[in-house]
Coordinates of C-alpha atoms in Angstrom, one line a residue:
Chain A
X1 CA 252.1 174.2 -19.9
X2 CA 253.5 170.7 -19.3
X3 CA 251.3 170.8 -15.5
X4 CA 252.8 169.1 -12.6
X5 CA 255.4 167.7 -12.5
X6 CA 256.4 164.7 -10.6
X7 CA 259.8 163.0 -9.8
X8 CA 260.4 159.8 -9.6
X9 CA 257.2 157.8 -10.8
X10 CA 257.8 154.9 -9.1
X11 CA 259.9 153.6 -6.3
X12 CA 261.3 150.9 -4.7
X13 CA 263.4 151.0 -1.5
X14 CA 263.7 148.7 1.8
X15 CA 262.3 150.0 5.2
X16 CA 264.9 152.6 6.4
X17 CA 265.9 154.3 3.4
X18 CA 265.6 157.7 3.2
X19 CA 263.1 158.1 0.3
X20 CA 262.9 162.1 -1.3
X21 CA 259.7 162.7 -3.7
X22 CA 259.9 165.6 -6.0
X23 CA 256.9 168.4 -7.2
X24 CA 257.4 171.0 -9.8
X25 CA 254.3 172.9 -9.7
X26 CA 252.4 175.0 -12.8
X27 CA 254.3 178.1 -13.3
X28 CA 252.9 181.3 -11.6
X29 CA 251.0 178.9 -9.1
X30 CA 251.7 180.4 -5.5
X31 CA 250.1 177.4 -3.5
X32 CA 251.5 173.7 -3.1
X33 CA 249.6 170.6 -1.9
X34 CA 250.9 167.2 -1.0
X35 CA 248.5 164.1 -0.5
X36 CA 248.7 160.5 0.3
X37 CA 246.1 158.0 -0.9
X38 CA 246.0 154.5 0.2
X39 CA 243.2 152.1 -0.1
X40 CA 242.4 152.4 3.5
X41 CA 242.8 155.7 4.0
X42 CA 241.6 156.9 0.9
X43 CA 243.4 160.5 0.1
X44 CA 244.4 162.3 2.4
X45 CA 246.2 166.0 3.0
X46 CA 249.8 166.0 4.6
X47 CA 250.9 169.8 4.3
X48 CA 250.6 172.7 1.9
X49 CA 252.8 175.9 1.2
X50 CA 251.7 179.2 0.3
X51 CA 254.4 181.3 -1.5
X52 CA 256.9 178.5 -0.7
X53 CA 256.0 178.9 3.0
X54 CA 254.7 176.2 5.0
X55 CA 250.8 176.7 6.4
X56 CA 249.7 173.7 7.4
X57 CA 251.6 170.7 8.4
X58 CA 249.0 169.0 10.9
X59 CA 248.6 166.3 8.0
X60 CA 252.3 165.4 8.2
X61 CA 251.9 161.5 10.1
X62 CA 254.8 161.4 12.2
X63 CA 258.5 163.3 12.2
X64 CA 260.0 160.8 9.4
X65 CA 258.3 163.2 6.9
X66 CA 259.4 166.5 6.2
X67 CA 258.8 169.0 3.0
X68 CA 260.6 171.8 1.8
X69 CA 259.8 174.2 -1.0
X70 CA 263.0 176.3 -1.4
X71 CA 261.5 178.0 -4.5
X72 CA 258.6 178.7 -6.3
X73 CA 259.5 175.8 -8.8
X74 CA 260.8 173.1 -6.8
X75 CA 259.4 171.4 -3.4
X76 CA 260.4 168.0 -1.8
X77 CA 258.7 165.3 0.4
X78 CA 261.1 163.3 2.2
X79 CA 260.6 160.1 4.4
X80 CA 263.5 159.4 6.3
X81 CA 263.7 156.0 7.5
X82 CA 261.0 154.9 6.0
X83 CA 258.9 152.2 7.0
X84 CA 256.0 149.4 5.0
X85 CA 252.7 151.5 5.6
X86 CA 254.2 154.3 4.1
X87 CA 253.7 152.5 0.9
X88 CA 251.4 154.9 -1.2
X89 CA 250.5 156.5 -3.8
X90 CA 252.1 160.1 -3.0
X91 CA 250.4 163.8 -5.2
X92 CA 251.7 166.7 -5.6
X93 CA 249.2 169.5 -6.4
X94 CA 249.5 172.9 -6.9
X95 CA 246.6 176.1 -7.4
X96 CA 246.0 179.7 -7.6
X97 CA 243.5 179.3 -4.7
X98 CA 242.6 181.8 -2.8
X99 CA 241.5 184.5 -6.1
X100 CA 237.5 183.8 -7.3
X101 CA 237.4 181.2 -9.8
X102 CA 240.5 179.9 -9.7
X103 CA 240.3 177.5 -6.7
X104 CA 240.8 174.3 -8.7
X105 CA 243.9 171.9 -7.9
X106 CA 246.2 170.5 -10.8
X107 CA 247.3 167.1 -9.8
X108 CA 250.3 165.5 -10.7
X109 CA 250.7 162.0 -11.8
X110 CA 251.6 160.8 -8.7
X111 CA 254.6 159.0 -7.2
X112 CA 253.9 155.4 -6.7
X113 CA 256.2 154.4 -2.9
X114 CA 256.8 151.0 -2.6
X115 CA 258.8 150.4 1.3
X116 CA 259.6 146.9 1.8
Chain B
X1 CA 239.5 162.7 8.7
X2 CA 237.3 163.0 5.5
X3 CA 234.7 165.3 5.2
X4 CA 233.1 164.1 2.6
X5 CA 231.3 160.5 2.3
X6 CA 230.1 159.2 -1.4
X7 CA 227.3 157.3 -2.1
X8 CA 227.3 154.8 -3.8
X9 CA 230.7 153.7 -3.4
X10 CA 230.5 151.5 -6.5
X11 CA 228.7 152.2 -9.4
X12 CA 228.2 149.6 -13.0
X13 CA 225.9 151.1 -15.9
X14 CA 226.1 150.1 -19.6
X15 CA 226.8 152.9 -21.7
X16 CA 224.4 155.5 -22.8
X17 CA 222.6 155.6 -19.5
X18 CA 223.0 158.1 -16.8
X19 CA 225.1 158.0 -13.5
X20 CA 224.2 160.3 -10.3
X21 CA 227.1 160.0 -7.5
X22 CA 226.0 161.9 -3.9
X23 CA 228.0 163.4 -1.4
X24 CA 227.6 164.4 2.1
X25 CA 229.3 166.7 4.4
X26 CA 229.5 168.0 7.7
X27 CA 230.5 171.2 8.1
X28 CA 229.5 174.4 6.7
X29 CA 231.4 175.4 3.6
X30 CA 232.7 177.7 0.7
X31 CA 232.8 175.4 -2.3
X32 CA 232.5 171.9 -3.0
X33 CA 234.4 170.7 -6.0
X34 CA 234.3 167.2 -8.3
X35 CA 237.2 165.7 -9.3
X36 CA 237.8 162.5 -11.7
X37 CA 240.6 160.1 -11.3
X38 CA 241.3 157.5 -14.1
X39 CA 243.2 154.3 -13.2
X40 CA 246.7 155.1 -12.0
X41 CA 246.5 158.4 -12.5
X42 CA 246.7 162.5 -10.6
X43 CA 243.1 163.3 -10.0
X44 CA 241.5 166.2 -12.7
X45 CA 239.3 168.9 -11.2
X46 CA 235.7 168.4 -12.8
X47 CA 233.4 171.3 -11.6
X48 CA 233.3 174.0 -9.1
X49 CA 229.7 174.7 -7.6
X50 CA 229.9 177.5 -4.7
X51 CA 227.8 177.7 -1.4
X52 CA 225.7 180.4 -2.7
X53 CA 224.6 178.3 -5.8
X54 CA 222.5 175.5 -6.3
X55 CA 222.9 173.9 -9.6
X56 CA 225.6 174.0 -12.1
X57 CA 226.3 172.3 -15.5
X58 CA 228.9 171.8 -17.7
X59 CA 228.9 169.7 -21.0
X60 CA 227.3 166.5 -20.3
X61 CA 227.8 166.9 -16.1
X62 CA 225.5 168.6 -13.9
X63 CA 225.9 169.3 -10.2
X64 CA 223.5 169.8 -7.7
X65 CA 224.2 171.5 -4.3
X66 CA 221.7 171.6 -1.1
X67 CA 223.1 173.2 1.9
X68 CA 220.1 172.4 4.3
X69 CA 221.2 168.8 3.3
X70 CA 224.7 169.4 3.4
X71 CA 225.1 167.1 0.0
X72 CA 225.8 167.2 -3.4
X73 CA 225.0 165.1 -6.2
X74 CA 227.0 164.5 -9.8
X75 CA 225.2 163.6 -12.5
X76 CA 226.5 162.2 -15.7
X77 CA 224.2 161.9 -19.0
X78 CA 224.9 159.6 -21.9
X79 CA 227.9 157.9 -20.2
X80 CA 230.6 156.3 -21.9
X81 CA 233.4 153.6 -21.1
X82 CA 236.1 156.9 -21.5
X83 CA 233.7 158.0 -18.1
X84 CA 234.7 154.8 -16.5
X85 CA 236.6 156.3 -13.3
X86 CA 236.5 157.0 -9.5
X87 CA 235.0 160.1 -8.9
X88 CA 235.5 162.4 -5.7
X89 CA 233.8 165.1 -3.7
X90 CA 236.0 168.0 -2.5
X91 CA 235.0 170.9 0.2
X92 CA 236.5 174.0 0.9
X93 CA 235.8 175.2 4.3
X94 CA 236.7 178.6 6.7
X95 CA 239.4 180.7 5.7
X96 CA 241.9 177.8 4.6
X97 CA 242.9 177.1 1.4
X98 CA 242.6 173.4 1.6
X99 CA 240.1 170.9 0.1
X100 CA 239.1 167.9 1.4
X101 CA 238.4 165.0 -0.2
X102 CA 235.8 162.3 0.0
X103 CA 236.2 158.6 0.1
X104 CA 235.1 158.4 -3.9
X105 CA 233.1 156.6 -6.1
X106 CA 234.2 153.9 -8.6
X107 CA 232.2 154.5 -11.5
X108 CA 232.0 151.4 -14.7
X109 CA 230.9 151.8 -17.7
X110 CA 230.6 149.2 -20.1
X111 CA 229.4 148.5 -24.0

């Protein structure tokens, strides 16, 4: 399995572009994680799906971010305009949780947001 | 708000010896978990210990687990400079299928 799989690695955009991360999770995985992790605020949850539906979006900082996971496969993070402190480093995980012995997270490599 | 804290938060050992990284929580939980994260990299799940447990190994990595405490410890034996990594606590709590993470600990191993 080639794991998770994140889109673009790294990006570059000036404050008010829309910016749209990309997450391809482990086939047959049926939940989805995204994180941010900054220096000062180390890593940190913003929302999760279950079976492509949302559960828990009380991570999401503000209404410029919004995910979508319109399949199984595919789920986007989009900042829209974006702003300087949203410069991060931005993971896409995905997991079987939920069935004994299979709680672990498989992270992806990350997409490194640069907002200037 | 993190629910873990590690201790220490930097950590330097020459190779060969052993490293113990701690972690405290604050609510009652499932799981905790240990993940590694190399240098510009996703993090990779280390070990699982549940609540129900108390000490867990695997290869050259144990894990201890004290409820009363609310902590954990990670212990490495026979480091190496491929060990050389940040190193973070995870907790899985209630019914929800989230973890969440500590604040890590940066871990240096040198020749």
């Amino acid at each position: 399995d080639a794991g998770v799989i994140q889109s673009p690695r790294h990006e570059v955009t000036e404050m008010g572009q829309e910016v749209t991360l990309r997450c391809k999770p482990i086939s047959g995985h049926d939940y989805l994680f995204w994180y941010r992790q900054t220096m000062m605020r180390g890593l940190e949850l913003l929302i999760y799906f279950n079976n492509n539906v949302p559960i828990d979006d009380s991570g999401m900082p503000e209404d410029r971010f919004s995910a979508k996971m319109p399949n199984a496969s595919f789920s986007t993070l989009k900042i829209q305009p974006s702003e300087p402190r949203d410069s991060a480093v931005y993971f896409c995980a995905s997991s079987l949780m939920g069935r004994v012995g299979q709680e672990t997270q498989y992270f992806g490599p990350g997409t490194r947001l640069l907002v200037l | 708000s993190q629910q873990g804290e590690e201790d220490p938060q930097a950590l330097s050992i020459q190779e060969g010896e052993n490293a113990t990284m701690n972690c405290s929580y604050k609510t009652s939980i499932n799981n905790l978990q240990w993940y590694r994260q190399n240098s510009g990299r996703g993090l990779v799940h280390l070990i699982l210990i549940r609540s129900n447990e108390r000490e867990k190994h695997s290869g050259r990595l144990r894990v201890t687990l004290d409820t009363s405490k609310k902590s954990s410890s990670l212990l490495i034996t026979a480091s190496r400079a491929a060990d050389t990594a940040s190193y973070f606590c995870a907790t899985s709590t209630g019914t929800a299928s989230k973890l969440t993470f500590g604040t890590g600990t940066r871990l240096q191993v040198t020749l």
